Tab-separated table of C-alpha atoms and ligand atoms in Angstrom:
chain	number	residue	atom	x	y	z
A	1175	UNK	CA	-41.183	8.793	24.721
A	1176	UNK	CA	-44.270	8.257	22.586
A	1177	UNK	CA	-46.715	5.831	24.190
A	1178	UNK	CA	-47.521	3.031	21.789
A	1179	UNK	CA	-50.758	1.077	21.872
A	1180	UNK	CA	-50.520	-2.693	21.880
A	1181	UNK	CA	-53.167	-5.386	21.713
A	1182	UNK	CA	-51.967	-8.749	22.989
A	1183	UNK	CA	-54.166	-11.728	22.133
A	1184	UNK	CA	-53.659	-14.949	24.088
A	1185	UNK	CA	-52.312	-14.876	27.631
A	1186	UNK	CA	-50.181	-18.008	27.855
A	1187	UNK	CA	-46.604	-17.638	29.100
A	1188	UNK	CA	-45.440	-15.834	25.957
A	1189	UNK	CA	-48.390	-13.465	25.621
A	1190	UNK	CA	-48.300	-12.631	29.331
A	1191	UNK	CA	-44.575	-11.820	29.201
A	1192	UNK	CA	-45.037	-9.584	26.139
A	1193	UNK	CA	-48.073	-7.788	27.586
A	1194	UNK	CA	-46.729	-7.135	31.074
A	1195	UNK	CA	-43.286	-6.065	29.824
A	1196	UNK	CA	-44.741	-3.577	27.343
A	1197	UNK	CA	-46.871	-2.185	30.152
A	1198	UNK	CA	-43.874	-1.919	32.497
A	1199	UNK	CA	-42.052	-0.034	29.749
A	1200	UNK	CA	-44.785	2.603	29.874
A	1201	UNK	CA	-47.006	1.657	26.936
A	1202	UNK	CA	-50.759	1.161	26.677
A	1203	UNK	CA	-51.563	-2.541	26.616
A	1204	UNK	CA	-54.919	-4.198	26.096
A	1205	UNK	CA	-54.703	-7.936	26.793
A	1206	UNK	CA	-57.341	-10.430	25.728
A	1207	UNK	CA	-57.996	-14.102	26.223
A	1208	UNK	CA	-61.024	-16.342	25.924
A	1209	UNK	CA	-60.586	-17.713	29.447
A	1210	UNK	CA	-61.572	-15.666	32.453
A	1211	UNK	CA	-58.811	-16.954	34.748
A	1212	UNK	CA	-56.119	-15.808	32.292
A	1213	UNK	CA	-57.707	-12.382	31.967
A	1214	UNK	CA	-57.936	-12.024	35.738
A	1215	UNK	CA	-54.333	-13.095	36.230
A	1216	UNK	CA	-52.973	-10.140	34.222
A	1217	UNK	CA	-55.628	-7.496	34.850
A	1218	UNK	CA	-53.536	-5.527	37.352
A	1219	UNK	CA	-50.445	-5.631	35.155
A	1220	UNK	CA	-51.791	-4.112	31.893
A	1221	UNK	CA	-53.961	-1.128	30.966
A	1222	UNK	CA	-57.175	-2.997	30.101
A	1223	UNK	CA	-58.287	-6.576	29.670
A	1224	UNK	CA	-61.105	-8.172	27.719
A	1225	UNK	CA	-62.462	-11.680	27.528
A	1226	UNK	CA	-63.432	-12.688	24.021
A	1227	UNK	CA	-62.915	-15.182	21.222
A	1228	UNK	CA	-60.304	-13.480	19.039
A	1229	UNK	CA	-61.267	-15.462	15.936
A	1230	UNK	CA	-64.422	-13.321	15.875
A	1231	UNK	CA	-63.648	-10.455	13.500
A	1232	UNK	CA	-66.615	-8.384	14.669
A	1233	UNK	CA	-65.451	-8.594	18.289
A	1234	UNK	CA	-62.002	-7.375	17.235
A	1235	UNK	CA	-63.528	-4.493	15.256
A	1236	UNK	CA	-65.676	-3.535	18.247
A	1237	UNK	CA	-62.464	-3.343	20.275
A	1238	UNK	CA	-61.104	-0.756	17.820
A	1239	UNK	CA	-58.315	-3.019	16.585
A	1240	UNK	CA	-57.433	-0.580	13.797
A	1241	UNK	CA	-56.294	1.970	16.398
A	1242	UNK	CA	-53.519	-0.168	17.871
A	1243	UNK	CA	-49.965	0.341	16.675
A	1244	UNK	CA	-49.218	-3.361	16.970
A	1245	UNK	CA	-51.354	-6.455	17.507
A	1246	UNK	CA	-49.581	-9.525	18.882
A	1247	UNK	CA	-51.260	-12.880	18.276
A	1248	UNK	CA	-49.731	-15.001	21.033
A	1249	UNK	CA	-51.817	-18.141	20.560
A	1250	UNK	CA	-49.568	-21.153	20.072
A	1251	UNK	CA	-50.867	-24.653	20.605
A	1252	UNK	CA	-54.208	-24.039	18.930
A	1253	UNK	CA	-52.868	-23.501	15.407
A	1254	UNK	CA	-56.321	-23.089	13.887
A	1255	UNK	CA	-57.260	-20.326	16.368
A	1256	UNK	CA	-53.872	-18.700	15.759
A	1257	UNK	CA	-54.353	-18.575	11.973
A	1258	UNK	CA	-58.022	-17.538	12.153
A	1259	UNK	CA	-57.165	-14.774	14.639
A	1260	UNK	CA	-54.374	-13.462	12.408
A	1261	UNK	CA	-56.780	-13.382	9.426
A	1262	UNK	CA	-59.524	-11.737	11.523
A	1263	UNK	CA	-57.090	-9.107	12.867
A	1264	UNK	CA	-55.887	-8.141	9.387
A	1265	UNK	CA	-59.436	-8.156	7.980
A	1266	UNK	CA	-60.626	-5.942	10.825
A	1267	UNK	CA	-57.975	-3.365	9.901
A	1268	UNK	CA	-55.023	-4.054	12.210
A	1269	UNK	CA	-52.024	-2.020	11.027
A	1270	UNK	CA	-49.237	-4.382	12.058
A	1271	UNK	CA	-49.730	-7.948	13.241
A	1272	UNK	CA	-47.036	-10.018	14.915
A	1273	UNK	CA	-47.989	-13.696	15.127
A	1274	UNK	CA	-46.391	-16.464	17.093
A	1275	UNK	CA	-45.754	-19.725	15.226
A	1276	UNK	CA	-45.051	-23.068	16.836
A	1277	UNK	CA	-43.284	-24.497	13.786
A	1278	UNK	CA	-42.015	-23.604	10.345
A	1279	UNK	CA	-45.113	-24.766	8.475
A	1280	UNK	CA	-47.314	-22.531	10.627
A	1281	UNK	CA	-44.872	-19.657	10.060
A	1282	UNK	CA	-45.331	-20.025	6.300
A	1283	UNK	CA	-49.117	-20.109	6.589
A	1284	UNK	CA	-49.144	-17.053	8.864
A	1285	UNK	CA	-46.984	-15.124	6.392
A	1286	UNK	CA	-49.310	-16.137	3.541
A	1287	UNK	CA	-52.428	-14.970	5.392
A	1288	UNK	CA	-50.924	-11.543	6.037
A	1289	UNK	CA	-48.982	-11.526	9.327
A	1290	UNK	CA	-46.502	-8.645	9.125
A	1291	UNK	CA	-43.996	-10.429	11.341
A	1292	UNK	CA	-43.899	-14.038	12.495
A	1293	UNK	CA	-41.871	-15.045	15.529
A	1294	UNK	CA	-41.053	-18.531	16.701
A	1295	UNK	CA	-40.026	-17.932	20.333
A	1296	UNK	CA	-38.540	-21.364	21.023
A	1297	UNK	CA	-36.685	-21.452	17.689
A	1298	UNK	CA	-35.584	-17.804	17.834
A	1299	UNK	CA	-34.417	-18.117	21.433
A	1300	UNK	CA	-32.515	-21.290	20.534
A	1301	UNK	CA	-30.684	-19.441	17.746
A	1302	UNK	CA	-29.907	-16.523	20.073
A	1303	UNK	CA	-28.634	-18.803	22.799
A	1304	UNK	CA	-26.371	-20.667	20.373
A	1305	UNK	CA	-24.930	-17.376	19.107
A	1306	UNK	CA	-24.490	-16.050	22.615
A	1307	UNK	CA	-22.590	-19.165	23.654
A	1308	UNK	CA	-19.983	-18.693	20.940
A	1309	UNK	CA	-20.095	-14.883	20.722
A	1310	UNK	CA	-20.705	-13.722	24.304
A	1311	UNK	CA	-20.585	-10.025	23.421
A	1312	UNK	CA	-23.028	-10.084	20.561
A	1313	UNK	CA	-24.771	-6.824	19.742
A	1314	UNK	CA	-28.204	-7.381	21.275
A	1315	UNK	CA	-26.809	-8.455	24.625
A	1316	UNK	CA	-25.426	-5.044	25.492
A	1317	UNK	CA	-27.263	-3.879	28.602
A	1318	UNK	CA	-27.434	-0.100	28.542
A	1319	UNK	CA	-29.756	0.141	31.528
A	1320	UNK	CA	-33.158	1.763	31.220
A	1321	UNK	CA	-32.095	5.246	30.050
A	1322	UNK	CA	-30.096	4.468	26.922
A	1323	UNK	CA	-30.781	2.504	23.795
A	1324	UNK	CA	-29.147	1.205	20.677
A	1325	UNK	CA	-31.711	1.258	17.910
A	1326	UNK	CA	-32.062	0.637	14.209
A	1327	UNK	CA	-33.729	3.584	12.491
A	1328	UNK	CA	-34.833	3.375	8.883
A	1329	UNK	CA	-33.994	6.508	6.935
A	1330	UNK	CA	-36.823	8.249	5.117
A	1331	UNK	CA	-36.727	11.208	2.761
A	1332	UNK	CA	-36.332	13.425	5.841
A	1333	UNK	CA	-32.988	11.833	6.669
A	1334	UNK	CA	-30.946	12.100	3.510
A	1335	UNK	CA	-27.500	13.564	2.908
A	1336	UNK	CA	-24.048	13.210	4.429
A	1337	UNK	CA	-23.750	12.523	8.146
A	1338	UNK	CA	-22.004	15.858	8.461
A	1339	UNK	CA	-24.950	17.718	6.923
A	1340	UNK	CA	-27.506	15.677	8.853
A	1341	UNK	CA	-25.753	16.668	12.096
A	1342	UNK	CA	-27.743	14.105	14.092
A	1343	UNK	CA	-25.599	14.450	17.206
A	1344	UNK	CA	-26.361	18.140	17.642
A	1345	UNK	CA	-29.938	17.973	16.409
A	1346	UNK	CA	-31.120	14.829	18.223
A	1347	UNK	CA	-28.330	13.796	20.609
A	1348	UNK	CA	-27.632	10.434	18.952
A	1349	UNK	CA	-24.399	8.922	17.641
A	1350	UNK	CA	-24.501	6.856	14.452
A	1351	UNK	CA	-22.409	3.741	15.079
A	1352	UNK	CA	-23.201	1.900	11.851
A	1353	UNK	CA	-24.897	2.482	8.552
A	1354	UNK	CA	-26.506	-0.299	6.516
A	1355	UNK	CA	-27.308	-0.041	2.828
A	1356	UNK	CA	-28.831	-3.330	1.673
A	1357	UNK	CA	-26.330	-5.967	2.754
A	1358	UNK	CA	-23.431	-3.492	2.945
A	1359	UNK	CA	-22.560	-2.372	6.482
A	1360	UNK	CA	-20.336	0.597	7.334
A	1361	UNK	CA	-19.140	0.494	10.941
A	1362	UNK	CA	-18.175	3.858	12.477
A	1363	UNK	CA	-19.264	5.748	9.371
A	1364	UNK	CA	-17.381	8.906	8.389
A	1365	UNK	CA	-18.768	12.437	8.272
A	1366	UNK	CA	-18.944	12.402	4.485
A	1367	UNK	CA	-20.735	9.032	4.303
A	1368	UNK	CA	-24.081	9.579	2.630
A	1369	UNK	CA	-27.477	8.341	3.895
A	1370	UNK	CA	-30.316	7.683	1.469
A	1371	UNK	CA	-33.928	6.676	2.109
A	1372	UNK	CA	-34.324	3.040	3.234
A	1373	UNK	CA	-30.805	2.868	4.676
A	1374	UNK	CA	-30.659	1.663	8.266
A	1375	UNK	CA	-28.874	3.793	10.830
A	1376	UNK	CA	-27.726	2.062	13.986
A	1377	UNK	CA	-27.739	4.777	16.619
A	1378	UNK	CA	-26.973	5.043	20.325
A	1379	UNK	CA	-28.369	7.691	22.636
A	1380	UNK	CA	-30.778	8.337	25.462
A	1381	UNK	CA	-34.243	6.816	25.004
A	1382	UNK	CA	-35.631	10.329	24.481
A	1383	UNK	CA	-33.094	11.251	21.828
A	1384	UNK	CA	-33.626	8.000	19.929
A	1385	UNK	CA	-37.423	8.481	20.155
A	1386	UNK	CA	-37.051	12.050	18.877
A	1387	UNK	CA	-35.097	10.865	15.853
A	1388	UNK	CA	-37.604	8.079	15.124
A	1389	UNK	CA	-40.570	10.477	15.388
A	1390	UNK	CA	-38.798	12.925	13.100
A	1391	UNK	CA	-38.077	10.291	10.441
A	1392	UNK	CA	-41.665	8.998	10.591
A	1393	UNK	CA	-43.306	12.437	10.323
A	1394	UNK	CA	-44.606	13.117	6.850
B	60	ATP	P1	-47.348	-20.474	26.005
B	60	ATP	O1	-47.175	-19.048	25.573
B	60	ATP	O2	-47.599	-20.610	27.466
B	60	ATP	O3	-46.282	-21.376	25.478
B	60	ATP	P2	-49.048	-21.671	24.106
B	60	ATP	O4	-48.113	-21.341	23.017
B	60	ATP	O5	-49.258	-23.112	24.393
B	60	ATP	O6	-48.692	-20.929	25.430
B	60	ATP	P3	-51.763	-21.482	24.003
B	60	ATP	O7	-51.890	-22.054	25.392
B	60	ATP	O8	-52.197	-22.275	22.866
B	60	ATP	O9	-50.322	-20.953	23.774
B	60	ATP	O10	-52.587	-20.157	23.932
B	60	ATP	C1	-52.233	-19.040	24.636
B	60	ATP	C2	-53.487	-18.423	25.177
B	60	ATP	O11	-54.353	-18.080	24.090
B	60	ATP	C3	-54.290	-19.285	26.114
B	60	ATP	O12	-54.384	-18.598	27.346
B	60	ATP	C4	-55.649	-19.426	25.451
B	60	ATP	O13	-56.712	-19.320	26.386
B	60	ATP	C5	-55.677	-18.237	24.510
B	60	ATP	N1	-56.521	-18.467	23.347
B	60	ATP	C6	-56.539	-19.544	22.553
B	60	ATP	N2	-57.471	-19.421	21.583
B	60	ATP	C7	-58.040	-18.199	21.756
B	60	ATP	C8	-59.053	-17.458	21.086
B	60	ATP	N3	-59.691	-17.943	20.002
B	60	ATP	N4	-59.372	-16.231	21.561
B	60	ATP	C9	-58.765	-15.705	22.638
B	60	ATP	N5	-57.796	-16.357	23.313
B	60	ATP	C10	-57.434	-17.575	22.893
């Protein structure tokens, strides 16, 4: 499994859960907060910690923010700090910024200022819970343990052709359980179903096999 590098900014309940879980899953995690007690609380549960004001673009640059695969801005209540940090992270060269929004207006602002993904944990969890209550076996609730995964993989030019020709089961050890082209979904696709770039393949396999396929598709 490729180790990803994450920078988590803001160590409230949400940021702490994201940071420590990513670390437990074997990734490199740098966690920052402006308050010493929050930094100290997580220091033994992540790779590195730093205490700084994340609205300071120069401080983020000095941290090498452009080298992280994903930056998570987990500041909630202080909306101004959340927006300024998102702007500073993008300006300092962060590749992919996930920002937490407390409400829909903040979500819109964060999208406008360049956040690549905005999550609203309370809202999103509420939607998930509602769906789970009426559809108990919904897709993302399948627990495959720690060795297996179901993942969405976006096809690139390296993954084009019929499923038969792509031969993903023999080459990577994954099974394609669904194929998405735009809004069209093919469940249990057939061997002669064709994959083109930007399609989404829903695959199941060991973590290693899924990682291998993802690395292969992302290689240029
Ligand atoms: P929770 O995730 O617990 O619901 P929350 O959404 O209320 O928390 P906040 O308490 O606003 O989030 O912020 C989360 C953390 O972000 C706090 O620990 C706070 O110290 C930190 N934080 C806020 N502003 C900054 C900043 N400018 N730089 C670094 N850390 C900050």
